[in-house]
Short mmCIF file of N, CA and C in Angstrom, two decimals:
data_model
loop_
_atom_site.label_atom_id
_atom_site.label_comp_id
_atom_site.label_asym_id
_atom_site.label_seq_id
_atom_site.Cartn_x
_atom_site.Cartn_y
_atom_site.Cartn_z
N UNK N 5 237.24 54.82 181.23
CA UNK N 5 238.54 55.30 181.67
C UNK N 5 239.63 54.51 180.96
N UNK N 6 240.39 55.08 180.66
CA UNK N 6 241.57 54.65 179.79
C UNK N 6 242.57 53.98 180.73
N UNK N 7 243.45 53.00 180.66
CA UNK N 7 243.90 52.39 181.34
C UNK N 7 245.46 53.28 181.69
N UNK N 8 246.25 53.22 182.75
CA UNK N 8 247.20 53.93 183.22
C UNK N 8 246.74 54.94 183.23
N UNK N 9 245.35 55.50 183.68
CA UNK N 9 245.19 57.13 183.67
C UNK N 9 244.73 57.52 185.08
N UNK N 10 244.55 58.31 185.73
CA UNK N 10 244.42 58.81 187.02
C UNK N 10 242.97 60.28 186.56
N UNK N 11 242.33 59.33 187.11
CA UNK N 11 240.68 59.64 186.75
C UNK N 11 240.24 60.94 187.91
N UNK N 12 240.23 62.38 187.80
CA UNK N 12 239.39 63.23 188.64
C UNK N 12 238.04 63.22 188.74
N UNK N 13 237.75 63.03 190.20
CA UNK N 13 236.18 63.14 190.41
C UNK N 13 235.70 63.87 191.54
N UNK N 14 234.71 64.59 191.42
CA UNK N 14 233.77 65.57 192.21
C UNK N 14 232.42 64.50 192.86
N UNK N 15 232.13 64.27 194.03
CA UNK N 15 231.28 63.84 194.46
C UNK N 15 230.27 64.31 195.89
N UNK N 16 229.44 64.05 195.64
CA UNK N 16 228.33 65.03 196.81
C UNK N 16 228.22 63.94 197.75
N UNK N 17 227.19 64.35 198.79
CA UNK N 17 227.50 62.99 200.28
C UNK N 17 226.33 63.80 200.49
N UNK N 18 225.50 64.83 200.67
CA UNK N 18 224.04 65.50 200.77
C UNK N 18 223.90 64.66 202.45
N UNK N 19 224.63 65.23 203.48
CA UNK N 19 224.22 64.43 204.51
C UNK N 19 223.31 65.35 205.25
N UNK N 20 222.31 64.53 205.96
CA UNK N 20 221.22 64.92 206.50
C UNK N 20 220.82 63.81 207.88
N UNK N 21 220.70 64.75 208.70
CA UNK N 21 220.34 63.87 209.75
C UNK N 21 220.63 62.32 210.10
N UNK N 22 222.13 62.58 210.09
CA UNK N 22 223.23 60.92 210.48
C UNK N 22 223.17 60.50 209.13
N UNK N 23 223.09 60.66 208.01
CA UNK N 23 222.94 59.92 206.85
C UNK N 23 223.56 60.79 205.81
N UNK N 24 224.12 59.74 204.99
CA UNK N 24 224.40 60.39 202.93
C UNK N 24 223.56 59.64 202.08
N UNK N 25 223.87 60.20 201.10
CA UNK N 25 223.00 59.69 199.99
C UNK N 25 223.72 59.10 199.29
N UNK N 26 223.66 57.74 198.50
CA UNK N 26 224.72 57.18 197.70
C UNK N 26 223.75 56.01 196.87
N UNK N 27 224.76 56.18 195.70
CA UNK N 27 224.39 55.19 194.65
C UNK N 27 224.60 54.22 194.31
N UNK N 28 223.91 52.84 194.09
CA UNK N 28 223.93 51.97 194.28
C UNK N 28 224.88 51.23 193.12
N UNK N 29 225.72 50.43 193.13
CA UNK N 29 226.42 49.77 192.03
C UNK N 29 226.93 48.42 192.55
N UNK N 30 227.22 47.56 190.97
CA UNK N 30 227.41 46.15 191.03
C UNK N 30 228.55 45.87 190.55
N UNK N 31 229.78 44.75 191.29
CA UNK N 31 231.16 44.81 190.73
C UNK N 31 230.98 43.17 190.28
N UNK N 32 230.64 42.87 188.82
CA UNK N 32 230.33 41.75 188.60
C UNK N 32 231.53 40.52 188.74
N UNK N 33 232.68 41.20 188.68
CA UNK N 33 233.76 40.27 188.91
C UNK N 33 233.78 40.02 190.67
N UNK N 34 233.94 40.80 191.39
CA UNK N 34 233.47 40.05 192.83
C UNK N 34 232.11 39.98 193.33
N UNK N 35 231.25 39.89 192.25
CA UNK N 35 229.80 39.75 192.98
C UNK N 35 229.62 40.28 194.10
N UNK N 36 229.54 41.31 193.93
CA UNK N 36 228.95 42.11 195.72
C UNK N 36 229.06 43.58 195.09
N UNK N 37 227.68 44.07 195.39
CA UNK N 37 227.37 45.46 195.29
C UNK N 37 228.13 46.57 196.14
N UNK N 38 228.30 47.66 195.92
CA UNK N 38 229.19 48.99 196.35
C UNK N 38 228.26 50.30 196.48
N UNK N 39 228.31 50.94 197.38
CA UNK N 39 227.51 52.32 197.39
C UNK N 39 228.89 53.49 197.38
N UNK N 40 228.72 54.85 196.62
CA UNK N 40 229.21 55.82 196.26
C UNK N 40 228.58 57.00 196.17
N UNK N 41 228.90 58.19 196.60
CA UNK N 41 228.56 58.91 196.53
C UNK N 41 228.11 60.04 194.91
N UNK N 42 227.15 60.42 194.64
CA UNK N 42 226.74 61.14 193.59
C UNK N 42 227.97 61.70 193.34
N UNK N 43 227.98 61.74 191.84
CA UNK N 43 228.94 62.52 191.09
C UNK N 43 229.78 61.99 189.76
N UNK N 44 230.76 62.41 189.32
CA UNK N 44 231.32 62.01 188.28
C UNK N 44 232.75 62.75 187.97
N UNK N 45 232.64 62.71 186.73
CA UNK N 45 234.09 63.54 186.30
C UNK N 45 234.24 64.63 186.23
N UNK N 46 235.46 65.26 186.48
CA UNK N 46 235.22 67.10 186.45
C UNK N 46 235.90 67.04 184.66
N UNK N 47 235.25 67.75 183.95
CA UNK N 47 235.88 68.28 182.65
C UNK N 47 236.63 68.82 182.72
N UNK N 48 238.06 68.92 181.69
CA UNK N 48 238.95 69.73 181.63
C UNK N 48 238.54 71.28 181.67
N UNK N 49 238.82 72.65 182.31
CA UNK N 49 238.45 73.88 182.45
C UNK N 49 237.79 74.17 183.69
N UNK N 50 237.00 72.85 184.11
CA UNK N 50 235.87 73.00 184.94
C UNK N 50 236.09 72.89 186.20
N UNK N 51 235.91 73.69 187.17
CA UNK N 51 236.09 73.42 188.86
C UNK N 51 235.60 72.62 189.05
N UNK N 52 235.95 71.82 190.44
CA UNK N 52 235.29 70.38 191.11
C UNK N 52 234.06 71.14 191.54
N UNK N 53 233.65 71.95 191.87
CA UNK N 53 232.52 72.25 192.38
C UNK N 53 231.46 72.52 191.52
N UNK N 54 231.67 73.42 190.85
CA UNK N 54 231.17 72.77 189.04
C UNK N 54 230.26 71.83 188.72
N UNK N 55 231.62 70.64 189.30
CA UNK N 55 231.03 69.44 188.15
C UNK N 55 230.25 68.86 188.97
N UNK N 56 230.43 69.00 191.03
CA UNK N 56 228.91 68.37 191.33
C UNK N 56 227.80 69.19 191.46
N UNK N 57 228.01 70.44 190.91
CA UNK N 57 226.43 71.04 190.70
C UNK N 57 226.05 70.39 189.45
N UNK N 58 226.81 70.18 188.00
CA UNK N 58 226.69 69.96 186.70
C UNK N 58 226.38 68.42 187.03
N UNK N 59 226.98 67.54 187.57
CA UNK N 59 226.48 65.90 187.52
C UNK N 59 225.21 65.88 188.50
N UNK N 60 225.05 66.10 189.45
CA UNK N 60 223.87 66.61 190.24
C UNK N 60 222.72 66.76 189.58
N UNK N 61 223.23 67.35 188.67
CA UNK N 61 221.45 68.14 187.56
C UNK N 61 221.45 66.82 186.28
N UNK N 62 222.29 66.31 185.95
CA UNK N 62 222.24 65.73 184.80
C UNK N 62 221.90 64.24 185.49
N UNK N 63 222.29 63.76 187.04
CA UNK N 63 221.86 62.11 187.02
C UNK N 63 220.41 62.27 187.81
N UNK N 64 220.40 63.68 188.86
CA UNK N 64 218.94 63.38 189.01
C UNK N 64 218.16 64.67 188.89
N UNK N 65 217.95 64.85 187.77
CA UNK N 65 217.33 66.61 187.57
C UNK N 65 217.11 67.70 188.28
N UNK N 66 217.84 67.86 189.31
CA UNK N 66 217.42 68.41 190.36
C UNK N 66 219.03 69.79 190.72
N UNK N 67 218.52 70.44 191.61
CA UNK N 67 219.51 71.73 192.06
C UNK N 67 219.91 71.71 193.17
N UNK N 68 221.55 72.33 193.36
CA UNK N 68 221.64 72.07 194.59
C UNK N 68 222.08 73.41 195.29
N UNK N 69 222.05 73.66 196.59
CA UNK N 69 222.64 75.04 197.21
C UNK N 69 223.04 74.95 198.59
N UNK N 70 224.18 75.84 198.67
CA UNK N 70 225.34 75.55 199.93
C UNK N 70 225.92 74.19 199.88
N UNK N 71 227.19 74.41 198.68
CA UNK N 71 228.16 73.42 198.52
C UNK N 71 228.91 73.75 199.17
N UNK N 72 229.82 72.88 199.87
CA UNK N 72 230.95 72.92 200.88
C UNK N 72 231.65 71.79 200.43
N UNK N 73 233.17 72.14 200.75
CA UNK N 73 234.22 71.39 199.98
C UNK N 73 234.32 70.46 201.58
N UNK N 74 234.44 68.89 201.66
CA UNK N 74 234.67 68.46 202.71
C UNK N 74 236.61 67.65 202.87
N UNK N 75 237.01 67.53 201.06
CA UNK N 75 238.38 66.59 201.59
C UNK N 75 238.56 65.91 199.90
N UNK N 76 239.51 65.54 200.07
CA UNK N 76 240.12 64.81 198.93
C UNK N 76 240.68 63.50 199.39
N UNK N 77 239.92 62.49 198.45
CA UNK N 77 240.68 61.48 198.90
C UNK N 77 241.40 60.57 197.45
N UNK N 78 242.30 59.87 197.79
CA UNK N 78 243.15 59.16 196.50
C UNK N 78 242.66 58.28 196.55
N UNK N 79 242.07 57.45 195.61
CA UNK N 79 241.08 55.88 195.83
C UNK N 79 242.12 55.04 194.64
N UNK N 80 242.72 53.82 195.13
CA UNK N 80 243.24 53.09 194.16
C UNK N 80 242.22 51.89 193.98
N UNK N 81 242.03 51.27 192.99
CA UNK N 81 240.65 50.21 193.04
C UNK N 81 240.89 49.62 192.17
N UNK N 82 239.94 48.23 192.15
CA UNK N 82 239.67 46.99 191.25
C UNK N 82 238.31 47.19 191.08
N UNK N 83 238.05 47.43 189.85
CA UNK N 83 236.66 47.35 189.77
C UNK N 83 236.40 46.53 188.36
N UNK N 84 235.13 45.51 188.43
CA UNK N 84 235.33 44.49 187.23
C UNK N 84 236.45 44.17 187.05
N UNK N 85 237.63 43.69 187.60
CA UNK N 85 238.33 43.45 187.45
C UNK N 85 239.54 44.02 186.84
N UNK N 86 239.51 45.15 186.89
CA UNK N 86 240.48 46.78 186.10
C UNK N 86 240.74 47.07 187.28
N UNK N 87 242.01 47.38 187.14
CA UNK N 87 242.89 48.40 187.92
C UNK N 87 241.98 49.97 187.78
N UNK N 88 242.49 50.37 189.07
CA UNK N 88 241.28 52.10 188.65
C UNK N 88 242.20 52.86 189.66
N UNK N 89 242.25 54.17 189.25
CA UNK N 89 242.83 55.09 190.09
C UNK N 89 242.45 56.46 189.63
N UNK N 90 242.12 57.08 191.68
CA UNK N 90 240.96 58.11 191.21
C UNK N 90 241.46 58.91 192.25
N UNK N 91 241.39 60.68 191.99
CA UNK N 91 241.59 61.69 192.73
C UNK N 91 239.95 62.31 192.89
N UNK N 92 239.43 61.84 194.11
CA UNK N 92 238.01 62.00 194.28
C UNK N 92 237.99 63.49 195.59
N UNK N 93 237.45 64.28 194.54
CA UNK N 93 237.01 65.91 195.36
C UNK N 93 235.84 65.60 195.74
N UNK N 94 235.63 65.83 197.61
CA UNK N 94 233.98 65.34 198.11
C UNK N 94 233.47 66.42 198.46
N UNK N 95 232.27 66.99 198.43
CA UNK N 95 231.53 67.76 198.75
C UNK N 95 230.24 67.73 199.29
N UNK N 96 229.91 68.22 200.06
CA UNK N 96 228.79 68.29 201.17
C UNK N 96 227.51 69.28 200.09
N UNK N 97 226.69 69.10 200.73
CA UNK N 97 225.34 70.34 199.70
C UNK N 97 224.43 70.01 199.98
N UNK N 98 222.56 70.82 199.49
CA UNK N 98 221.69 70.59 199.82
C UNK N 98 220.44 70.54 198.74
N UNK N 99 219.46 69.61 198.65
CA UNK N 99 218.89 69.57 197.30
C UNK N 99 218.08 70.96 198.04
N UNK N 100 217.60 71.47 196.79
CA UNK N 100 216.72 73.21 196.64
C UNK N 100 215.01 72.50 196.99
N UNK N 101 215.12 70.89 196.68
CA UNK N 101 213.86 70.83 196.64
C UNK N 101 213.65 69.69 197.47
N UNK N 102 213.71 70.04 198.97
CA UNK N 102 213.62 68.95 200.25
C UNK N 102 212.45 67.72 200.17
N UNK N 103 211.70 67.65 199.01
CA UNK N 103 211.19 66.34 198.98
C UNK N 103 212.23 65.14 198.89
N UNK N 104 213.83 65.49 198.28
CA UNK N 104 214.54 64.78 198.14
C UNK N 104 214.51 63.99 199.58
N UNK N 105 214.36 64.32 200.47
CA UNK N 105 215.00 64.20 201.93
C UNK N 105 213.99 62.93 202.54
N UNK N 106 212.89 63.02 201.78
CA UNK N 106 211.70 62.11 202.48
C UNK N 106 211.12 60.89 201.55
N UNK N 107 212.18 60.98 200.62
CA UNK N 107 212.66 59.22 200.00
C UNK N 107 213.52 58.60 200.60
N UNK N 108 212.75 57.36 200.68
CA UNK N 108 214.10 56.34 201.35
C UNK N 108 214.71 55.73 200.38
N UNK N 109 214.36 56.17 199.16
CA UNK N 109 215.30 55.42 198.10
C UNK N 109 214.32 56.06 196.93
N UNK N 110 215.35 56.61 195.61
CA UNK N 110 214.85 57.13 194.05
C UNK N 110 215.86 56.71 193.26
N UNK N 111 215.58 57.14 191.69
CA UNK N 111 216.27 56.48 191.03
C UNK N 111 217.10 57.53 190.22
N UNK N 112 218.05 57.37 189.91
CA UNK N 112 219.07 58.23 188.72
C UNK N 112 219.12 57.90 187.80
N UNK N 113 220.04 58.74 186.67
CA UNK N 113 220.18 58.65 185.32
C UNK N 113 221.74 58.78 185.00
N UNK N 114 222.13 57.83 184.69
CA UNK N 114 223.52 57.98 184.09
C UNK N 114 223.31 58.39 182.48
N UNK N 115 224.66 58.82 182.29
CA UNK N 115 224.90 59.81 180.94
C UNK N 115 224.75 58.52 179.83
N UNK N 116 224.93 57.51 180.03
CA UNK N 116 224.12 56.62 178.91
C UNK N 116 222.88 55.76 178.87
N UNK N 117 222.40 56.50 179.82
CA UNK N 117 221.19 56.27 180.21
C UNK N 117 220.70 55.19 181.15
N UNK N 118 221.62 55.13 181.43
CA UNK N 118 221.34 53.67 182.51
C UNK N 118 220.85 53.82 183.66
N UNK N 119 219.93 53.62 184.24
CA UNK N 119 219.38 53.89 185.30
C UNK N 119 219.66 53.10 187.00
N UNK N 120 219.91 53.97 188.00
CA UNK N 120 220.36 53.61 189.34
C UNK N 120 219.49 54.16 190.28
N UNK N 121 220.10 53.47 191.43
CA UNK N 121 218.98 53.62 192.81
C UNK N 121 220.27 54.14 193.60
N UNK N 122 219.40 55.08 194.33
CA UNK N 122 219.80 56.43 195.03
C UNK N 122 219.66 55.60 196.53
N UNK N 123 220.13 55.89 197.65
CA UNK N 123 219.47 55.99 199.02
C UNK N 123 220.15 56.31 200.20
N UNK N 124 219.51 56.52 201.57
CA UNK N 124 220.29 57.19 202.31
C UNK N 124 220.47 55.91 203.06
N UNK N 125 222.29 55.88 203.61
CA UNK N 125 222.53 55.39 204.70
C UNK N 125 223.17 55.80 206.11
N UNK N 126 223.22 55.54 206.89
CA UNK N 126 223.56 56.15 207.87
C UNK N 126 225.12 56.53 207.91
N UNK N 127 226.14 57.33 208.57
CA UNK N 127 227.04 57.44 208.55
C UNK N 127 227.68 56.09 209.98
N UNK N 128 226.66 55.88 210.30
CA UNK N 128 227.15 55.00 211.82
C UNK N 128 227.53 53.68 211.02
N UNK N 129 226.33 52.95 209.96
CA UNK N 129 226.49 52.19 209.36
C UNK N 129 227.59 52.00 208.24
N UNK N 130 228.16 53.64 207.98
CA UNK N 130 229.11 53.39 206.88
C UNK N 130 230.77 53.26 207.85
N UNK N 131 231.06 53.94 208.91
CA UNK N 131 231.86 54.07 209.87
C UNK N 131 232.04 52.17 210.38
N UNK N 132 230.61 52.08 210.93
CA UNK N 132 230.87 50.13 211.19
C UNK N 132 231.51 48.96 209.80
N UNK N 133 231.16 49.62 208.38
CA UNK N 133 231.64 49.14 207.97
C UNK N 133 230.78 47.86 206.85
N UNK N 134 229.53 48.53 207.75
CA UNK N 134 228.37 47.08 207.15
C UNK N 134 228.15 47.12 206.24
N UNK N 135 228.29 48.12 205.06
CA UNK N 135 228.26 48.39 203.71
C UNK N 135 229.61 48.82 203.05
N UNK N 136 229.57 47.97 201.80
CA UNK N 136 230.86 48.21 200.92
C UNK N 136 230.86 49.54 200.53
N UNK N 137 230.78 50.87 201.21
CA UNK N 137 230.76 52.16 200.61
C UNK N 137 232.83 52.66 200.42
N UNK N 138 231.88 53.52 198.87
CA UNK N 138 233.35 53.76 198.27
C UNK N 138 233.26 55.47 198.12
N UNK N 139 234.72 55.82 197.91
CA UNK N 139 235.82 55.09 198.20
C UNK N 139 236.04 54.66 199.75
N UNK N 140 236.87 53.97 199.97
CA UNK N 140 236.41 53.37 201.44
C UNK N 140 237.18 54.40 202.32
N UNK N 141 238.22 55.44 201.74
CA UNK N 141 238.80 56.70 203.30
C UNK N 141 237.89 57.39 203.08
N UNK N 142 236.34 57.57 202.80
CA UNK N 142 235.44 58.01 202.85
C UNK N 142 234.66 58.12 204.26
N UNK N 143 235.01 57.07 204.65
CA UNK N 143 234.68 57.26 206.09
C UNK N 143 235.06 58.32 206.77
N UNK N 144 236.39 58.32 206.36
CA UNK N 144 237.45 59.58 207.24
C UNK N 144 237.20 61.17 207.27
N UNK N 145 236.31 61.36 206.52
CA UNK N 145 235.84 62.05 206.34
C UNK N 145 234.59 63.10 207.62
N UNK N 146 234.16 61.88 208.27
CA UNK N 146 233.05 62.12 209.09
C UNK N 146 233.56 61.74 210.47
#
């Protein structure tokens, strides 16, 4: 992300029985890991809904059906130590192939190949607060 830019993003939350699914990440300048919900950037042309069927298939090969738009939230952030600012479109959905549902944790693929861990946490646990989940009016959501 280019600096002074205001970054659009599409992200899924796949909640299932008190829980989302979110991806695991590390903010090496404050040492302490962050969970986020699947997704990425919407391309210029491209609907937000789009881009979390399109990032969906590309970080974990998989399909999704009955997307529902849940909220928009404005996330201003420090991450590694960068200023970040993000117009994050969230969306609700369901993997096509419910083995997803009976991992307690898998792994993804980022677009440069870098590989991450997936897993479900509870929404009670993200509401209490016990996990650094982002963006954090993400809560508000539920």
């Amino acid at each position: 992300m280019r600096e002074n830019e205001i970054r659009t993003l599409a992200v899924c939350v796949f909640s299932n029985n008190g829980s989302i699914l979110v991806a695991e990440g590390y903010d090496y300048v404050k040492n302490e890991y962050f969970y986020r919900p699947v997704g990425g950037g919407i391309d210029h042309g491209e609907k937000s809904e789009d881009a979390v069927v399109r990032e969906v298939k590309e970080e974990l090969g998989t399909s999704v059906k009955g997307v529902t738009y849940l909220g928009t939230i404005e996330n201003i952030f420090t991450f590694n130590g960068k200023k970040g600012h993000e117009i994050v479109q969230v969306y609700d959905a369901a993997f096509t192939d419910p083995a997803y549902y009976d991992k307690e944790s898998f792994e993804g693929v980022e677009s440069n190949g870098e590989m991450f861990k997936l897993l479900w946490i509870s929404i009670e646990e993200m509401k209490k607060r016990k996990l650094n989940v982002v963006p954090e009016d993400l809560v508000n959501l539920f």
